CSV table of C-alpha atoms in Angstrom, one decimal:
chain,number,residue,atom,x,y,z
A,4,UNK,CA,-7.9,-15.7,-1.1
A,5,UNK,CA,-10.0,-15.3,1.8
A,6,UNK,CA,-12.0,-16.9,4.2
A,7,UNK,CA,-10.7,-19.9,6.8
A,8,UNK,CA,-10.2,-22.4,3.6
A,9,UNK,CA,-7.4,-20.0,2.3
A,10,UNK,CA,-6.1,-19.8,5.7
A,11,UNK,CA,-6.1,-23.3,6.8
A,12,UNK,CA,-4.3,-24.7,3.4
A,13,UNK,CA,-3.0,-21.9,1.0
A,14,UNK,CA,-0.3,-24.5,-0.3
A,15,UNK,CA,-2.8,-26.3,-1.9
A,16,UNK,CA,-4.3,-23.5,-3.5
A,17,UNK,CA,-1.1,-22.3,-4.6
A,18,UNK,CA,-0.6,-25.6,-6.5
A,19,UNK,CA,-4.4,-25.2,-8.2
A,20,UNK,CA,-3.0,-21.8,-9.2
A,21,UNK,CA,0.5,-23.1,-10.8
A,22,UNK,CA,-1.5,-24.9,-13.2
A,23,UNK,CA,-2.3,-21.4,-15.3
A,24,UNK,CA,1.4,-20.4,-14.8
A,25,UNK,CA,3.4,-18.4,-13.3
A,26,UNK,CA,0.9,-15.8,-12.6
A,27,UNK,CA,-3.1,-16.9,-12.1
A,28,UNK,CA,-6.1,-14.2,-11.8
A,29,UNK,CA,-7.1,-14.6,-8.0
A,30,UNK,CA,-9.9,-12.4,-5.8
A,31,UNK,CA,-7.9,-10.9,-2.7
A,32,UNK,CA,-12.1,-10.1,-1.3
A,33,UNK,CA,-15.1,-9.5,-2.5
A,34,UNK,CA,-15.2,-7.6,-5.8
A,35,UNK,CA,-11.4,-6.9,-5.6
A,36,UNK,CA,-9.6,-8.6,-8.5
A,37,UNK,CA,-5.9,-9.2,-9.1
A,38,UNK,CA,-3.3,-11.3,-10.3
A,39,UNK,CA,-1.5,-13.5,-8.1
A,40,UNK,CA,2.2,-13.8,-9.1
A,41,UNK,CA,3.4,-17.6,-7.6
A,42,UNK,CA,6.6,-18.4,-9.9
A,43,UNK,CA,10.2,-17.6,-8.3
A,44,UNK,CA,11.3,-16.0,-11.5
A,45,UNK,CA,8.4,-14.4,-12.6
A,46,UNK,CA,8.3,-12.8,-8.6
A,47,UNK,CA,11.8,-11.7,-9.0
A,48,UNK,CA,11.1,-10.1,-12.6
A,49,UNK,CA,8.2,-8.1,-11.1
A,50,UNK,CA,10.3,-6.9,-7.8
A,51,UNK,CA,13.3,-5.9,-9.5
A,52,UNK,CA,11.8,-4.2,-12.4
A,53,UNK,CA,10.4,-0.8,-12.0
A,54,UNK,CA,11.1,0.7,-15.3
A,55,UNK,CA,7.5,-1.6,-16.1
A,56,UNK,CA,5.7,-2.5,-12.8
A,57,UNK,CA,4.8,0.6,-10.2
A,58,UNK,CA,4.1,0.4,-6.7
A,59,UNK,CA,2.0,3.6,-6.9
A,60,UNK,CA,-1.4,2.7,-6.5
A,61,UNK,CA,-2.6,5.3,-8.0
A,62,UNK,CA,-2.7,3.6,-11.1
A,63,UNK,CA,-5.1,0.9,-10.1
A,64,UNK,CA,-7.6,1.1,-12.3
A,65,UNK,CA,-10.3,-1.1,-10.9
A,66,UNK,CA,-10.2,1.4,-7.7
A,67,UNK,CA,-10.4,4.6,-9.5
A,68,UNK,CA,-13.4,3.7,-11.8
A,69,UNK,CA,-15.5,2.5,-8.9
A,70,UNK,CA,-15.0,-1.3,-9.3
A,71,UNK,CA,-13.7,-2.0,-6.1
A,72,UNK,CA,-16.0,-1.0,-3.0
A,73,UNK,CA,-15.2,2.0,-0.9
A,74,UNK,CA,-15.4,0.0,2.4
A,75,UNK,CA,-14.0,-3.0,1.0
A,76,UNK,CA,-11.6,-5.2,3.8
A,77,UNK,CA,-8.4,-5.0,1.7
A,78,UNK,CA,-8.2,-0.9,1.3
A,79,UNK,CA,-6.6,0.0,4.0
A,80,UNK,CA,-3.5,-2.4,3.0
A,81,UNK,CA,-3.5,-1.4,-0.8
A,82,UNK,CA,-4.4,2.2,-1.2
A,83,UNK,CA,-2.1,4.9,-1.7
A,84,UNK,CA,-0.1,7.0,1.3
A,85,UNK,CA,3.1,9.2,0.8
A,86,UNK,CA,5.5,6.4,2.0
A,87,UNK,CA,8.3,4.4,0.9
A,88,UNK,CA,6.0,1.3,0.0
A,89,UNK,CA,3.8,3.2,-2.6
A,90,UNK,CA,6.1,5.1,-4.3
A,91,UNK,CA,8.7,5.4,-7.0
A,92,UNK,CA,11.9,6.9,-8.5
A,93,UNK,CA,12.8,9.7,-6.5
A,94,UNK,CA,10.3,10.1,-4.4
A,95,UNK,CA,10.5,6.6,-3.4
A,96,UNK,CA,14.4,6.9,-2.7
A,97,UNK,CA,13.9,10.0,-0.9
A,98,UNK,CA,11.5,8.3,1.4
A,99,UNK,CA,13.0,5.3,2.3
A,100,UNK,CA,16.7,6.8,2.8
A,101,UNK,CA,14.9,8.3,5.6
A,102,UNK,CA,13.8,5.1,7.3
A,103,UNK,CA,17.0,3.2,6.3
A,104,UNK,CA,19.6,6.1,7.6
A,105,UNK,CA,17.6,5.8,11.3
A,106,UNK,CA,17.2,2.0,11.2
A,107,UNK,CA,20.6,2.4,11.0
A,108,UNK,CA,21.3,4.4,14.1
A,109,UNK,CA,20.1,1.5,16.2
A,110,UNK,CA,23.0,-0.2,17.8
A,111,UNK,CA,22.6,-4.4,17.3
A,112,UNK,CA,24.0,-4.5,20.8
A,113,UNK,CA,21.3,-2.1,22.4
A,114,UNK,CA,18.6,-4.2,20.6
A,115,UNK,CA,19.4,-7.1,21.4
A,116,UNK,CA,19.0,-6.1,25.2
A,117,UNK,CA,15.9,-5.1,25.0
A,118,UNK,CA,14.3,-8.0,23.2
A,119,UNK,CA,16.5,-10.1,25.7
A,120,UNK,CA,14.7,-7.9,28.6
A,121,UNK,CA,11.4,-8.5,26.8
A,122,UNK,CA,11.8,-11.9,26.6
A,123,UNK,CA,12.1,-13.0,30.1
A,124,UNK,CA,9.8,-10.0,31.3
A,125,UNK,CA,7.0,-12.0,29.5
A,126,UNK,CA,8.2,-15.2,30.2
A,127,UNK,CA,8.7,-15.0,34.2
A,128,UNK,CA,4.7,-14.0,34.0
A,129,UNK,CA,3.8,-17.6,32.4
A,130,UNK,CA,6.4,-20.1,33.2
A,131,UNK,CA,5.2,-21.0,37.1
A,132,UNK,CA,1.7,-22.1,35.3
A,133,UNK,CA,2.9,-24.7,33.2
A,134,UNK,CA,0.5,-23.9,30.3
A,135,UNK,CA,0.6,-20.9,28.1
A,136,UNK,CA,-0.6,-19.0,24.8
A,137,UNK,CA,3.0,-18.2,22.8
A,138,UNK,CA,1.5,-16.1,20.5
A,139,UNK,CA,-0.8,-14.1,22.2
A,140,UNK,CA,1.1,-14.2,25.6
A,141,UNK,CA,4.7,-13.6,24.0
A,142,UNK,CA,5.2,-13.8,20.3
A,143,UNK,CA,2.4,-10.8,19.6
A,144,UNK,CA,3.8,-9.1,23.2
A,145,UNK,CA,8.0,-9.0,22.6
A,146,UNK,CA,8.0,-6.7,19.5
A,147,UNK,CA,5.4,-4.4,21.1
A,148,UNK,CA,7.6,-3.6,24.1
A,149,UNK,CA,10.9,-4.1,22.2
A,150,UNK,CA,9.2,-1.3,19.9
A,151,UNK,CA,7.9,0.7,22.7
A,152,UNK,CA,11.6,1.3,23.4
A,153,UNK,CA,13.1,1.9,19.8
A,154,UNK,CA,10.2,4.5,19.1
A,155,UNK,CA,9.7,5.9,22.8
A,156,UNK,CA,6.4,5.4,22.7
A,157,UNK,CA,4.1,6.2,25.8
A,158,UNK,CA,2.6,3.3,28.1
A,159,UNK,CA,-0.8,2.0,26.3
A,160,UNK,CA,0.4,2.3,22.7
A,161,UNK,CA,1.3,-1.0,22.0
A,162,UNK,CA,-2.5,-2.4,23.0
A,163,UNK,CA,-3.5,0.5,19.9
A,164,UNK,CA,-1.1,-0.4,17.7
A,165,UNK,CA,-1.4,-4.1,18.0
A,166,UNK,CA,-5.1,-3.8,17.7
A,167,UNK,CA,-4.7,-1.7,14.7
A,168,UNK,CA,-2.3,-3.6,12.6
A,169,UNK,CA,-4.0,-6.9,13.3
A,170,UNK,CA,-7.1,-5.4,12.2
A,171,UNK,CA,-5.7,-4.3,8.8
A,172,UNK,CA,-3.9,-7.2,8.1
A,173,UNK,CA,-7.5,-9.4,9.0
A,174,UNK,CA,-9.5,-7.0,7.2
A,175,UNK,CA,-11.7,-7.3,9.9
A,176,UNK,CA,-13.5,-3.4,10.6
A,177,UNK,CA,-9.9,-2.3,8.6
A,178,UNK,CA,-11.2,0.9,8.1
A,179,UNK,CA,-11.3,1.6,11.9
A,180,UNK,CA,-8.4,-0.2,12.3
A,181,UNK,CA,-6.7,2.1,9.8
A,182,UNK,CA,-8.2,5.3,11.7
A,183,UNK,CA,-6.6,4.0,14.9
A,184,UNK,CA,-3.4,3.5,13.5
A,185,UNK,CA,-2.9,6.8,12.5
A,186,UNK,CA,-4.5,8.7,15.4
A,187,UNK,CA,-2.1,6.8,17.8
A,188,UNK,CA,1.0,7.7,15.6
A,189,UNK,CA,-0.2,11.6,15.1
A,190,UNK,CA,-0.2,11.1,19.2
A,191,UNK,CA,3.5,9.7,19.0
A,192,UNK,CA,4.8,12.7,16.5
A,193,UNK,CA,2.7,15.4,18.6
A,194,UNK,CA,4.5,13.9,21.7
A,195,UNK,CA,8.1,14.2,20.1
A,196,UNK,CA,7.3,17.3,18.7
A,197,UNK,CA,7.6,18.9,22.5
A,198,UNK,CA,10.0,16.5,23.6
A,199,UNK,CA,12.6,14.5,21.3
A,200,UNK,CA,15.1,11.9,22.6
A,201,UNK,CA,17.1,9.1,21.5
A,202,UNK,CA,14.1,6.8,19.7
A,203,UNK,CA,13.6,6.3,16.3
A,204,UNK,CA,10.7,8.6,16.1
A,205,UNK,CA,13.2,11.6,17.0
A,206,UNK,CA,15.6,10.2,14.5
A,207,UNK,CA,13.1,10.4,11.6
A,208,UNK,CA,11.6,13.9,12.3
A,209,UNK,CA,15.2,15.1,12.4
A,210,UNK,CA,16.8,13.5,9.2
A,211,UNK,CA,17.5,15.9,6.4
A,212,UNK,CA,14.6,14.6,4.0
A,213,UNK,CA,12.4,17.3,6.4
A,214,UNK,CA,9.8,14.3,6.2
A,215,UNK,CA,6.3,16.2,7.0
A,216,UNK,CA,3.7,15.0,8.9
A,217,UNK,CA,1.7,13.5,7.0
A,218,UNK,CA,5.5,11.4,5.1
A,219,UNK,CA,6.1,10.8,9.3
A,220,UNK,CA,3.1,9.2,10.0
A,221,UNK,CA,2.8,7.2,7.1
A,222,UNK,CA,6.9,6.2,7.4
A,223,UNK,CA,6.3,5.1,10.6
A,224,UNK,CA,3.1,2.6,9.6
A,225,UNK,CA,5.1,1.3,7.7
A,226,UNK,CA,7.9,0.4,10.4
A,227,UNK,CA,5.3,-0.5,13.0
A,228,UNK,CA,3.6,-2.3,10.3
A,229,UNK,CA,6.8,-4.5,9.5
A,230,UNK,CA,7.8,-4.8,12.9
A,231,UNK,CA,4.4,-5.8,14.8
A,232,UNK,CA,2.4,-8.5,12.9
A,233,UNK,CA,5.2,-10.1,10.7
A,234,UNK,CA,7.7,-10.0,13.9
A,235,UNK,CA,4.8,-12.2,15.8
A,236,UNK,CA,4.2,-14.2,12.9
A,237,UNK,CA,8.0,-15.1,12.5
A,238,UNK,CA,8.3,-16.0,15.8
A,239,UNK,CA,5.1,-17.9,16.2
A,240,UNK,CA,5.7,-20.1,13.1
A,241,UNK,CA,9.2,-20.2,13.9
A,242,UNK,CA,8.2,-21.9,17.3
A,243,UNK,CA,5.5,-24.1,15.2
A,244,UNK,CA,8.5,-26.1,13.8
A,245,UNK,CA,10.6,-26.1,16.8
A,246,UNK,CA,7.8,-27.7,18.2
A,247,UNK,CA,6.8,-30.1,15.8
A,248,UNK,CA,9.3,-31.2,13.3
A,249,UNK,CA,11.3,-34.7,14.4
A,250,UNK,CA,14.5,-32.6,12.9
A,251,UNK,CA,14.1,-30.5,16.4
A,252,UNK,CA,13.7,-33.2,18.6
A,253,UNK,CA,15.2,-34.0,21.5
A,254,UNK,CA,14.0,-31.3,24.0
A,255,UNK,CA,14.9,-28.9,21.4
A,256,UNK,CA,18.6,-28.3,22.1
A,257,UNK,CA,19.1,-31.5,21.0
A,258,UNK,CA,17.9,-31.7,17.6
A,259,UNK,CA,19.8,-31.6,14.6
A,260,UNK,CA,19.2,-28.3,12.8
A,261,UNK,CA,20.4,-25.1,14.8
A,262,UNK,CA,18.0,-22.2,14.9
A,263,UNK,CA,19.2,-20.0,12.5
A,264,UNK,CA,18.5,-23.2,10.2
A,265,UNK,CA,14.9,-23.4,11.6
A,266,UNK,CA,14.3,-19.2,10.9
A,267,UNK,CA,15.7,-20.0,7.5
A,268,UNK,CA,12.9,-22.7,6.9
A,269,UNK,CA,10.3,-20.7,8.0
A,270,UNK,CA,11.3,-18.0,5.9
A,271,UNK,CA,11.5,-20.3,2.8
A,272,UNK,CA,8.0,-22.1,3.9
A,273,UNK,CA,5.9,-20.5,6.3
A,274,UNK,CA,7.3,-16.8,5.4
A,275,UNK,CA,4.9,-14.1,7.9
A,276,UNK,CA,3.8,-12.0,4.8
A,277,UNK,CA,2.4,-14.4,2.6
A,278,UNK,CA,1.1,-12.2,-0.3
A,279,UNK,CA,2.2,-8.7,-1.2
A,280,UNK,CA,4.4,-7.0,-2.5
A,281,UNK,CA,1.6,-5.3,-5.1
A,282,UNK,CA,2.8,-3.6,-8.4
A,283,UNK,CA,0.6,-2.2,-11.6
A,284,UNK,CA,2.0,-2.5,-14.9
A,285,UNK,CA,2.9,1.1,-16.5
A,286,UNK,CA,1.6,-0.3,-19.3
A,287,UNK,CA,0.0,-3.3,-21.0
A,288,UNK,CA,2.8,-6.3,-21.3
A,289,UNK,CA,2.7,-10.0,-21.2
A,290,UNK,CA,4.5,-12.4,-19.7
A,291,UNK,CA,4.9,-15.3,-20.9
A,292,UNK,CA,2.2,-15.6,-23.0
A,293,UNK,CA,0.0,-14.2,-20.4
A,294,UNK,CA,-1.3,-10.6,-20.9
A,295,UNK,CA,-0.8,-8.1,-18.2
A,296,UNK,CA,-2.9,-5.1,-18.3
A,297,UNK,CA,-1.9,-1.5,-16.8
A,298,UNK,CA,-3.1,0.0,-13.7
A,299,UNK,CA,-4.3,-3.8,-13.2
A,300,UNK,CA,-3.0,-4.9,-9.4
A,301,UNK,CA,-0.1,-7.6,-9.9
A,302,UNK,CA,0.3,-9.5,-6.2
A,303,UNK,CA,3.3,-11.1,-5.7
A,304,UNK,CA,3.1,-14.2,-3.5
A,305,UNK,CA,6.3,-14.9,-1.8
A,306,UNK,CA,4.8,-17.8,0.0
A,307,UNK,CA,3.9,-19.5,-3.1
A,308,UNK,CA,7.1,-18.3,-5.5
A,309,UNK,CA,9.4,-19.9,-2.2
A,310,UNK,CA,7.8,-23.1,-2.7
A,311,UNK,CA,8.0,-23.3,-6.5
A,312,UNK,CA,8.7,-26.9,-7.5
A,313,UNK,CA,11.3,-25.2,-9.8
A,314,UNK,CA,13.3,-24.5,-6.9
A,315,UNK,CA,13.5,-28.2,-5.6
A,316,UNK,CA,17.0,-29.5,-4.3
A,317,UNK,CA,18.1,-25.7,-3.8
A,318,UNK,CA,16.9,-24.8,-0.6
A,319,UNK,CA,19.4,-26.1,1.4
A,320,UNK,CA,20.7,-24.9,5.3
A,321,UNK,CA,22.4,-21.6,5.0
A,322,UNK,CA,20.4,-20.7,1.6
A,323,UNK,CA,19.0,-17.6,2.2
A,324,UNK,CA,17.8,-16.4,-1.7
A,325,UNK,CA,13.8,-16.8,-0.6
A,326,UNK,CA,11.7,-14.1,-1.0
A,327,UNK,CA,10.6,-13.8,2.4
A,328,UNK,CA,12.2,-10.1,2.5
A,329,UNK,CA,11.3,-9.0,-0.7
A,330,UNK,CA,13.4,-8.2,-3.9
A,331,UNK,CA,14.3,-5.2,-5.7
A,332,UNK,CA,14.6,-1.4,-4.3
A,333,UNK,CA,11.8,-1.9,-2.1
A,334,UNK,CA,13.4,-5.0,-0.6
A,335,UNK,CA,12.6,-5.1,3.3
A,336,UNK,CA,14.9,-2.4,5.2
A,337,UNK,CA,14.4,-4.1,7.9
A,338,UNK,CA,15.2,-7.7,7.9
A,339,UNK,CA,18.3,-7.5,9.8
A,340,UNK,CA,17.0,-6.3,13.3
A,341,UNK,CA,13.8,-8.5,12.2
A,342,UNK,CA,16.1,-11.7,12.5
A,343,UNK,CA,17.8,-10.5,15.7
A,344,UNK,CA,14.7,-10.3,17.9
A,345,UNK,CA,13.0,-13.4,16.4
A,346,UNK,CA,16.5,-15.1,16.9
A,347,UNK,CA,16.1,-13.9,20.7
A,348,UNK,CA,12.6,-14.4,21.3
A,349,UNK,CA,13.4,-18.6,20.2
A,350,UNK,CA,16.9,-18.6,22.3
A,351,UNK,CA,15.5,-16.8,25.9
A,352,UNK,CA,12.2,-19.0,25.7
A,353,UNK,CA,14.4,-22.7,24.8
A,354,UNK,CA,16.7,-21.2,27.0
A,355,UNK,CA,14.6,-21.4,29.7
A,356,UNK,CA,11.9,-23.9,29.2
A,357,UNK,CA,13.5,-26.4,27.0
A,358,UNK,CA,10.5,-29.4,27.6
A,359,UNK,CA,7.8,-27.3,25.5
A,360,UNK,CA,5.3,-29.2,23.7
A,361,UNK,CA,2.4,-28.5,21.8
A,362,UNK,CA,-1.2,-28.4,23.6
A,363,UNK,CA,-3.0,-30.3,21.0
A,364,UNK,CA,-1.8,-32.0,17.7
A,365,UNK,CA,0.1,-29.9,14.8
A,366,UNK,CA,-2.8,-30.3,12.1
A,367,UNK,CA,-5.3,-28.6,15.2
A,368,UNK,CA,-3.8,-25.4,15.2
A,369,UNK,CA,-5.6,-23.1,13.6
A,370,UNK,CA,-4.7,-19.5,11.2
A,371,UNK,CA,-6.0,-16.3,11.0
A,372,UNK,CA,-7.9,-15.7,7.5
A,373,UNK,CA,-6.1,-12.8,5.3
A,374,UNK,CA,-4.9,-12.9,2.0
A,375,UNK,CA,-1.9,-11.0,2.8
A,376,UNK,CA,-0.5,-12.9,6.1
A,377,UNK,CA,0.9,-16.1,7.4
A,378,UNK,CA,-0.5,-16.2,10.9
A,379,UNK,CA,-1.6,-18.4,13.3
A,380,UNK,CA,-4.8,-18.0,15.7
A,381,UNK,CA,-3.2,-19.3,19.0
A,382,UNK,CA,-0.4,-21.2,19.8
A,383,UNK,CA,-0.9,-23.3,23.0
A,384,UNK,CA,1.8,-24.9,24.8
A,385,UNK,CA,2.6,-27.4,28.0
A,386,UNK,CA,5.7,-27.7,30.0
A,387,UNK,CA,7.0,-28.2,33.8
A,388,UNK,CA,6.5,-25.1,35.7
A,389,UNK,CA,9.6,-23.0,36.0
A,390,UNK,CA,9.8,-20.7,39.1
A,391,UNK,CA,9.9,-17.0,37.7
A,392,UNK,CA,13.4,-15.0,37.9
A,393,UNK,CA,14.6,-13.4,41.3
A,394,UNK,CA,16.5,-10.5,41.6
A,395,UNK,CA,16.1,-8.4,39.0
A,396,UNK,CA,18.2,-5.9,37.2
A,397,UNK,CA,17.9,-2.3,37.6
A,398,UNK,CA,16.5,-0.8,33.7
A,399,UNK,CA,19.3,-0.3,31.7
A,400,UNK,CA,22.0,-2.9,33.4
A,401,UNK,CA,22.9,-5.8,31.5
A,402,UNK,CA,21.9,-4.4,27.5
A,403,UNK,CA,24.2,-6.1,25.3
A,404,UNK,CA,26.2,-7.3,27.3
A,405,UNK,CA,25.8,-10.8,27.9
A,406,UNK,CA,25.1,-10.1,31.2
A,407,UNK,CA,21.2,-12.2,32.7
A,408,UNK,CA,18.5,-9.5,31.7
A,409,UNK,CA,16.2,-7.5,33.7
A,410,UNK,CA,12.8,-9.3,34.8
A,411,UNK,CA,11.3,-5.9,35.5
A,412,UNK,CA,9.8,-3.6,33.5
A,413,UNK,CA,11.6,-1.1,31.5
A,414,UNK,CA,11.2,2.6,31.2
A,415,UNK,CA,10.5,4.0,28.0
A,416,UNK,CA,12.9,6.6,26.5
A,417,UNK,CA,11.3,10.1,26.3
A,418,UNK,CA,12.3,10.2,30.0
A,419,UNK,CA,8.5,11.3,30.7
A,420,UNK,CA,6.4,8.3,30.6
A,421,UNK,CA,5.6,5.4,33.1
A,422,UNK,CA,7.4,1.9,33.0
A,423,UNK,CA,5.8,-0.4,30.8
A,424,UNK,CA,3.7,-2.8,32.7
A,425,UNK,CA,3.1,-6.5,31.6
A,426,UNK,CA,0.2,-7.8,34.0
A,427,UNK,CA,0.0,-10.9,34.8
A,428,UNK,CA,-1.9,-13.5,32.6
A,429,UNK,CA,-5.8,-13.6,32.9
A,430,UNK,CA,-8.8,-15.6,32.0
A,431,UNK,CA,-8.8,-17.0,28.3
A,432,UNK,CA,-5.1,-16.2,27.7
A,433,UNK,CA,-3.9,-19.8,28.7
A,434,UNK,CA,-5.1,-22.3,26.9
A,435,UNK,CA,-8.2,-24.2,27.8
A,436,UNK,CA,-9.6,-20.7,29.3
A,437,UNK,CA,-12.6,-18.7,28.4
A,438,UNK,CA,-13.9,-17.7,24.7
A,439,UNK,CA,-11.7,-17.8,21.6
A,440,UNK,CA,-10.8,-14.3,21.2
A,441,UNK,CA,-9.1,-12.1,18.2
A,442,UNK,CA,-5.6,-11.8,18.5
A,443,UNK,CA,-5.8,-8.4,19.7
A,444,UNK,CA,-8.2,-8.6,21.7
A,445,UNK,CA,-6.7,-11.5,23.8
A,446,UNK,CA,-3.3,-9.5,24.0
A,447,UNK,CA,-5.2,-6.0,25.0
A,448,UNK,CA,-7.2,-8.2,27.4
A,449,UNK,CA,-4.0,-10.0,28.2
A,450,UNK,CA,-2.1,-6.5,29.2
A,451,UNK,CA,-4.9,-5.1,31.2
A,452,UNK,CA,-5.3,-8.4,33.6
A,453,UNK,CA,-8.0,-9.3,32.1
């Protein structure tokens, strides 16, 4: 499950895979074995059954005897950390009442004003040249500066953490990428430590689960985690079909699904996580004739259990029982302000440039190899040039309030740092230009000018 054939047809190995059953042994990389759960029952049995499948990996057999290598790509993804994603019971409910009582201090209003803000900030930089890179010039770019906002972070620490989640999710240098991730959020927490303020980072250290630092850093992984590469990948396969399915035709506005329909499909088809989800049986079990052995890594692909033929006819507009979120107690805390900003990242840009087209044919565009992710390479677009937005709100004016959003940058919360700073595009951002970069490289290159 890695490797560019994965990545440029996964359906089709999915459908190899369905021909063992609901569950099929797969290799996630090399030397790392594991079983790939594809049916939409059998999914749903695994999330929402704890009493038999863990999401400690401590129990993974294959990495505490030495079978899986110490540097292998996937680690950094899979191992164990003290956060709501790799525990259980208690611990696990401790953990995560933590990040769902401060998720739930952010006011939908407020939110939506910053991704609003984002959203035109980013696309008054692209829409006088007529050509542009949506997902490294705007879908990988909103939900770093929406997130620069919600956690207060300081100017420069979206480039990091961009560069470090793509990295992980890639498995490309992971182990670096991992490093990166955590020195840049011991940064963030050292930061708050002298000076809180009304950002989510604030709201976790203060909660009355008395997270440590080591519970804070790892919490908030796993919040930048959900919100940075699966947030792009939403919104860039979102725009995919907006851009290429006949049922959005018409310049868009005119086609005949609405675009809560067309986040609904992606969800069900193209859904950002692809794989994950991992759980190791207490104990040995079988499943349906098929023997599951403890401490052996069940993956759960939500991708594949959306599309199971089993399911045909029921996926119909307004159905929202996919698996894109998860399932269970360690369903995704997140999914509602997830929605919001992909919602507002495909409104502002339709919005305003409504004659978007693809660059180059659908079946061209190329993905990103992972075995975990959904996630396109580049997503390169045409339209009329659009002059850029004059007369800019002051920071703060118009935030949920229906009222045009600010063009100009916004200054973060802590009250300390600089405005954050989107430069204008640079060499090999727009399509057509320079070498084929990462995707964090082309938006760290993209935010310094480059």
């Amino acid at each position: 499950m890695y490797g560019p054939e994965f990545a440029a047809d996964p359906a089709a190995v999915y459908r190899r895979l369905r021909a063992s059953g609901p569950t099929a042994p797969v290799e996630l990389a090399p030397g790392v074995r594991a079983t790939l759960v594809t049916g939409y029952e059998a999914a749903l049995h695994v999330l929402r059954s704890p009493e038999t499948f863990s999401k400690d990996p401590r129990h993974w057999r294959d990495l505490a005897d030495g079978t899986v290598p110490p540097d292998s790509p996937v680690l950094p993804m899979m191992t164990y950390r003290p956060s709501a994603l790799f525990t259980d019971g208690g611990e696990h409910a401790r953990l995560r009442g933590a990040v769902t009582d401060t998720l739930a201090r952010v006011d939908a209003g407020t939110l939506r004003g910053y991704a609003e803000r984002s959203a035109d900030t980013l696309i008054d930089r692209f829409a006088p040249l007529g050509t542009a890179d949506l997902l490294g010039e705007y879908a990988q770019v909103l939900p770093l500066l929406v997130f620069d906002r919600l956690f207060g972070c300081p100017a420069g620490h979206g480039v990091r953490l961009v560069e470090a989640m793509s990295g992980m999710f890639d498995g490309v240098d992971a182990e670096r990428a991992h490093a990166l991730l955590t020195d840049t959020l011991s940064d963030l927490i050292t930061l708050k430590r002298r000076r809180p303020s009304a950002d989510l980072t604030s709201w976790l250290m203060e909660h009355p689960a008395a997270l440590t630092d080591e519970e804070l850093i790892h919490a908030l992984a796993v919040l930048m985690g959900a919100g940075t590469e699966p947030q792009q990948n939403l919104i860039a396969n979102a725009l995919r079909l907006l851009l290429s399915d006949e049922r959005f035709a018409g310049g868009l506005s005119g086609g005949t699904l609405e675009m809560e329909d067309a986040l609904d499909e992606v969800l069900w088809t193209d859904p950002p996580i692809a794989n994950y989800a991992v759980h190791y049986p207490h104990h040995d079990t079988v499943y349906e004739g098929t023997p599951l052995r403890a401490g052996e890594p069940l993956v759960v692909s939500l991708a594949a259990a959306n599309t199971d033929p089993a399911l045909a006819g029921t996926r119909s507009a307004g159905n929202r029982a996919h698996l894109a979120w998860s399932a269970g107690p360690h369903t995704c805390p997140a999914q509602g302000q997830a929605r919001l900003i992909a919602s507002v990242a495909l409104e502002r840009l339709l919005d305003r440039l409504p004659d978007l087209g693809l660059a180059l044919p659908v079946g061209e565009l190329t993905w990103r190899p992972g075995p975990f992710h959904r996630a396109l390479a580049a997503l390169p677009v045409t339209f009329p040039p659009v002059a850029a937005r004059s007369g800019p709100l002051g920071p703060g004016d118009g935030e949920g309030t229906g009222r045009p959003p600010s063009s100009a940058p916004f200054v973060p919360s802590t009250g300390e740092q600089p405005a954050v700073e989107v430069p204008a595009p640079g060499p090999g951002t727009a399509p057509g230009h320079g070498t084929p970069r990462s995707a964090w490289a082309r938006t760290a290159a993209w935010w310094r000018g480059e």
